[in-house]
Amino acid sequence: MATTSSMFMYSLTIQPPTSVTQAILGQFAGTKEQQIVTASGPRLTIHRPDPTQGKVSTILSQDVFGIIRTLAAFRLAGSNKDFIIIGSDSGRITIIEYVPAQNRFNRLHLETFGKSGIRRVIPGQYLAVDPKGRACLIASAEKNKLVYVLNRNAQAELTISSPLEAHKPQTLVFALVGLDVGYENPIFAVLEVDYTECDQDPTGQAFDEVEKSLVYYELDLGLNHVVRKWSDPVDRTASMLLQVPGGTDGPSGVLVCGLDNVTYRHSNQDAFRVPIPRRRGVTENPERKRCITAGVMHRMRGAFFFLLQSEDGDLFKVTIDMIEDDSGQPTGEVKKLKIKYFDTVPIASNLCILKSGFLFVASETGNHHFYQFEKLGDDDNEAEYDSDSFPADPTEPYTPVYFHPRPSENVNLVESIDSMNPQLDCKVANLTDEDAPQIYSICGSGARSSFRTLKHGLEVNDIVDSELPSVPAAVWTTKITRNDEFDAYIVLSFDNGTLVLSIGETVEEVTDTGFLSSASTLAVQQLGEDALIQVHPKGIRHIRADRRVNEWPVPQHRSIVAATTNERQVAVALSSGEIVYFEMDSDGSLAEYDEKREMSGTVTCLSLGEVPEGRVRSQFLAVGCDDSTVRILSLDPDSTLENKSVQALTSAPSALSIMAMPDSTSGGSTLYLHIGLYSGVYLRTVLDEITGELSDTRTRFLGPKPAKLFRVSVKGEPAVLALSSRSWLGYSDPQTKNFMLTPLSYVPLEWGSNFSSEQCTEGMVGIQGQNLRIFSIEKLGSNLLQESIPLTYTPRKFVRHPEHPLFYTVESENNTLSIATKEQLLNDKTVVNGDGVRLPPDEFGYPRAQGHWASCIHVVDPVTAKATLQQIDLTDNEAATTMAAVSFASQSDETFLVVGTGKDVTVSPRSSSAGFIYIYRFLEDGKELEFIHKTKTEQPPSALLAFQGRLLAGIGTELRIYDLGLKQLLRKCQAQVVPNLIVGLQTQGSRIIVSDVQESIIYVVYKHQENRLIPFVDDVVARWTTCTTMVDYETVAGGDKFGNLWLLRCPQKASEEADEDGSGAHLVHERQYLQGAPNRLALMCHFYPQDIPTSMQKTQLVAGGRDVLVWTGLQGTLGILVPFVSREDVDFFQTLEQHLRGEEAPLAGRDHLIYRSYYVPVKGMIDGDLCERYSLLANDKKQMIAGELDRSVREIERKISDMRTRVAY
């Protein structure tokens, strides 16, 4: 990479893409349980469906740094584990396995067959596997097909042969599937079109007569070559193939899905055809033909069925009847094909049926759904159509068949998995006055679109919330004996006493526990095998199993100010600054260590670690004093209470906790000292287990209140609950084992403790004011919480109210009946009963109608009402395109909402009969909109912006300035500044940045005296701009339709010339350069993140963080670009990235540098997602890279984690 760039950015993903392009099922862990593997953009994710709870959880997600085009699961005969084949853009076929013990993907084979990139004749577009796992066929869209034979060697390892070619030039492939032929030679079925004659016929007649064929390719395992075995013409609209079970289970062959029909085909059987039923209803067009977009075949004992989905989302169940012999056994010869309506689910990119009776729907847009089968639709009264009534010849006509859609009966939704695809716009704003801003975005399409609020935090499951008689100071839970599975008591400490509650079916007060109830409590602990300890200001109470009580009183005129305990040790600090240490004897009594240790100041907090397994004591005691220090004292019998190390702090410590936690650096477990300060800062340092030295301190600001720390357990791993003005949880990331500190989406707590009972095995108990709360944390995988508000149509743009926490969205839906037309049809007097049923559109979609638009404007309140407050529907076949909030100087700076619409819009080729600009006034603090007037324009406005007290509008290729009149908008100034279409506007001062749909961006200056708009700088590369934002006065960041991110800067001289006072005549008369503006923009940074950026802004994401560029991608990605401050950091990360490219090569075989330079060489960017894979490397590789960089492994990991935690989550 050219290091000459003067600007460097660090690219990080906050939320990976959520759209699923491929989903496959298999037993990838080698157990009976099935997992789902999905591909989302460059990410490969393995999910575990839990049939008992009806939930889907993510086990592992990995960026493969390449485009995953196809996935297939296969299993070698006789094995119980499925492998995964990836077809990507690397020009290589990749076979990987999932290793559950290490929770990672392991690459087994990587075979190169062609160039990289997505090309017409390089295989990778289609992938099919023989059902018995003997071979796979990988094909390109045109000409090339390669067959790989899969086998195992003497060591039972998977082997792959060299490829066998099955090329046929001038042939297009539409679909590909492996045939189920039992153990005969593997056969692959392909839908092909030979275009040789079309290419040579200029009249177009050959194109009209061209045939689509179903072709069988047979792999002869004996001769080791591929032959074209059978070919037969099929319906020209055929676009999909599904495998029919063969061998002993069924007749073999394929289902060919075309427009309005499904046909069964096989080389030795007759063809059978059934139509795809159409929806019946007044709002439906009876002539509209459906096609199948997704399908799945499921085998059961002695039977099988297909679920096929049409583009409306309707599922149809298809079954095949076979001819039976005299004894009633099927002969393998097909009798007829049957189809019936099953249910309606969201339109899917993939359907998966699990053996446990669930259906996973990977939705094309919106949330993915996980359904449970209630029944298989065998005994309902839906009409069933069979192939006896319809001709098998694809050219013969037949009468269409119809069905009435109805709410789901056969499947029941058990979980909806959040997905923000497609994400169309996003704003970062702090509307709730919390310490960190929230992310608001509009996503989804049609009736499944939504307005989402994203917050950084962990989801908390509230179990109990009960009020107490007065305000407690602290709470603990304790078992009675060491071997108890669950906690027995909740101990509450008040200012003047202690309350003990027993945990059972209900929680009730008990008085005979031996606890002293007349004093407040400082610590509670289950000690030894079966004793309890209560520390109170005047002493330590040791309660034996037989209720005998031993009391250790405090020396006269002193009291205990701090205490810490574990199951064998107790340490207390007295008000005189002395530390008294006790250890449990062999007979179970507490023995006091002879000498007390005097500290220099007042002790504020203490901590003993847990006793490590196989040891009798914890080695260290941490002591925090009000002189802003933490001391580590040894508890070794030879050097008891001797000083081991000391750490100076910025303020007095308010809480300490020594804990062993999983650690990515050592690969095992490491002892940490967690420190909370009175200033609200949290520190985590590594405590050396031998010497007691403190090192590698990391800090984080939690909030303005003093921090308190509590040891808790989440998902079986130790975690730390940190309480300040918000509640935080410090835990090890389940995948990377990196330490994470995330706020809880919960009320601020004053005290916390672990909680375990039969009803809630792993929870926490906390105090909030006068309330006792019991809660649990289920998901550690995602640290972004989503709240969703449903919208009506696909959202296009949204703006925020300048003062109030409200948003306004414009939504429009193409080829959809508007509300008025729909109502008119439904209220028609001639409607037959049953045809006028109103179906909920979020399940069934909207009625389609060619050339119609449905559009509306919404007022959304995401903070208080969490709903839409007002909906304004547009009439006259108008579609809203864009909007802005503009304050007009002529109306004494009152802000109006300006909405641009188009009438009778055709998307491609672009045309419309007129455009309009609507003006709305805000009423009732923005909760209502009042229509003022509308102004007609020649074309729909495609970009609107407030500019110097007036409205700036991009209409087609023209840039215009409007002012507000009484009856309509008044045009003040206009200029043609772009060649194609204005799609975006940004401004600072008199400078306007104009984005063109395919010619990048142009800087325009507005000259006030002459009332002129003059372009003065444009770009050298034709970028298909999708979004832009001004980083500073000279620099613009943006994204384009091909998935690139870039930063462009205006030359200093041109920038200064444009801002000179005067008429701007010198700019107008300056010589044009190559038919463009006189000057050119310089490219500062360029990067390929592999998602189409839809919005971009410069903002902060955490309290006190630096400014970063936040961008969102169409597939639901959230990413940030962090500017580097020092050259030293740039050099460090560049070297690290270079090493990782070699040591952690991308899984699918793509070259990382070439991948990030897909269209333009990467410049001025460092890939943070690759750098973060450092913590997942094997220890020896980590050490090697650390040696090359001349740093320690901990130092490198700290630098990588700081890059993220300082500016984002």
Short mmCIF file of C-alpha atoms in Angstrom, two decimals, residues 490 501-509 755 772 774:
data_model
loop_
_atom_site.label_atom_id
_atom_site.label_comp_id
_atom_site.label_asym_id
_atom_site.label_seq_id
_atom_site.Cartn_x
_atom_site.Cartn_y
_atom_site.Cartn_z
CA ILE A 490 -31.19 -13.46 50.35
CA LEU A 501 -35.30 -13.96 53.16
CA SER A 502 -35.41 -17.67 52.33
CA ILE A 503 -35.58 -18.73 48.69
CA GLY A 504 -38.06 -21.48 47.87
CA GLU A 505 -41.29 -21.66 45.91
CA THR A 506 -41.85 -18.13 47.25
CA VAL A 507 -39.47 -15.70 48.93
CA GLU A 508 -40.34 -15.03 52.58
CA GLU A 509 -38.73 -13.62 55.72
CA PHE A 755 -28.58 -15.35 42.37
CA LEU A 772 -35.47 -5.59 45.07
CA ILE A 774 -34.02 -10.27 40.24
#
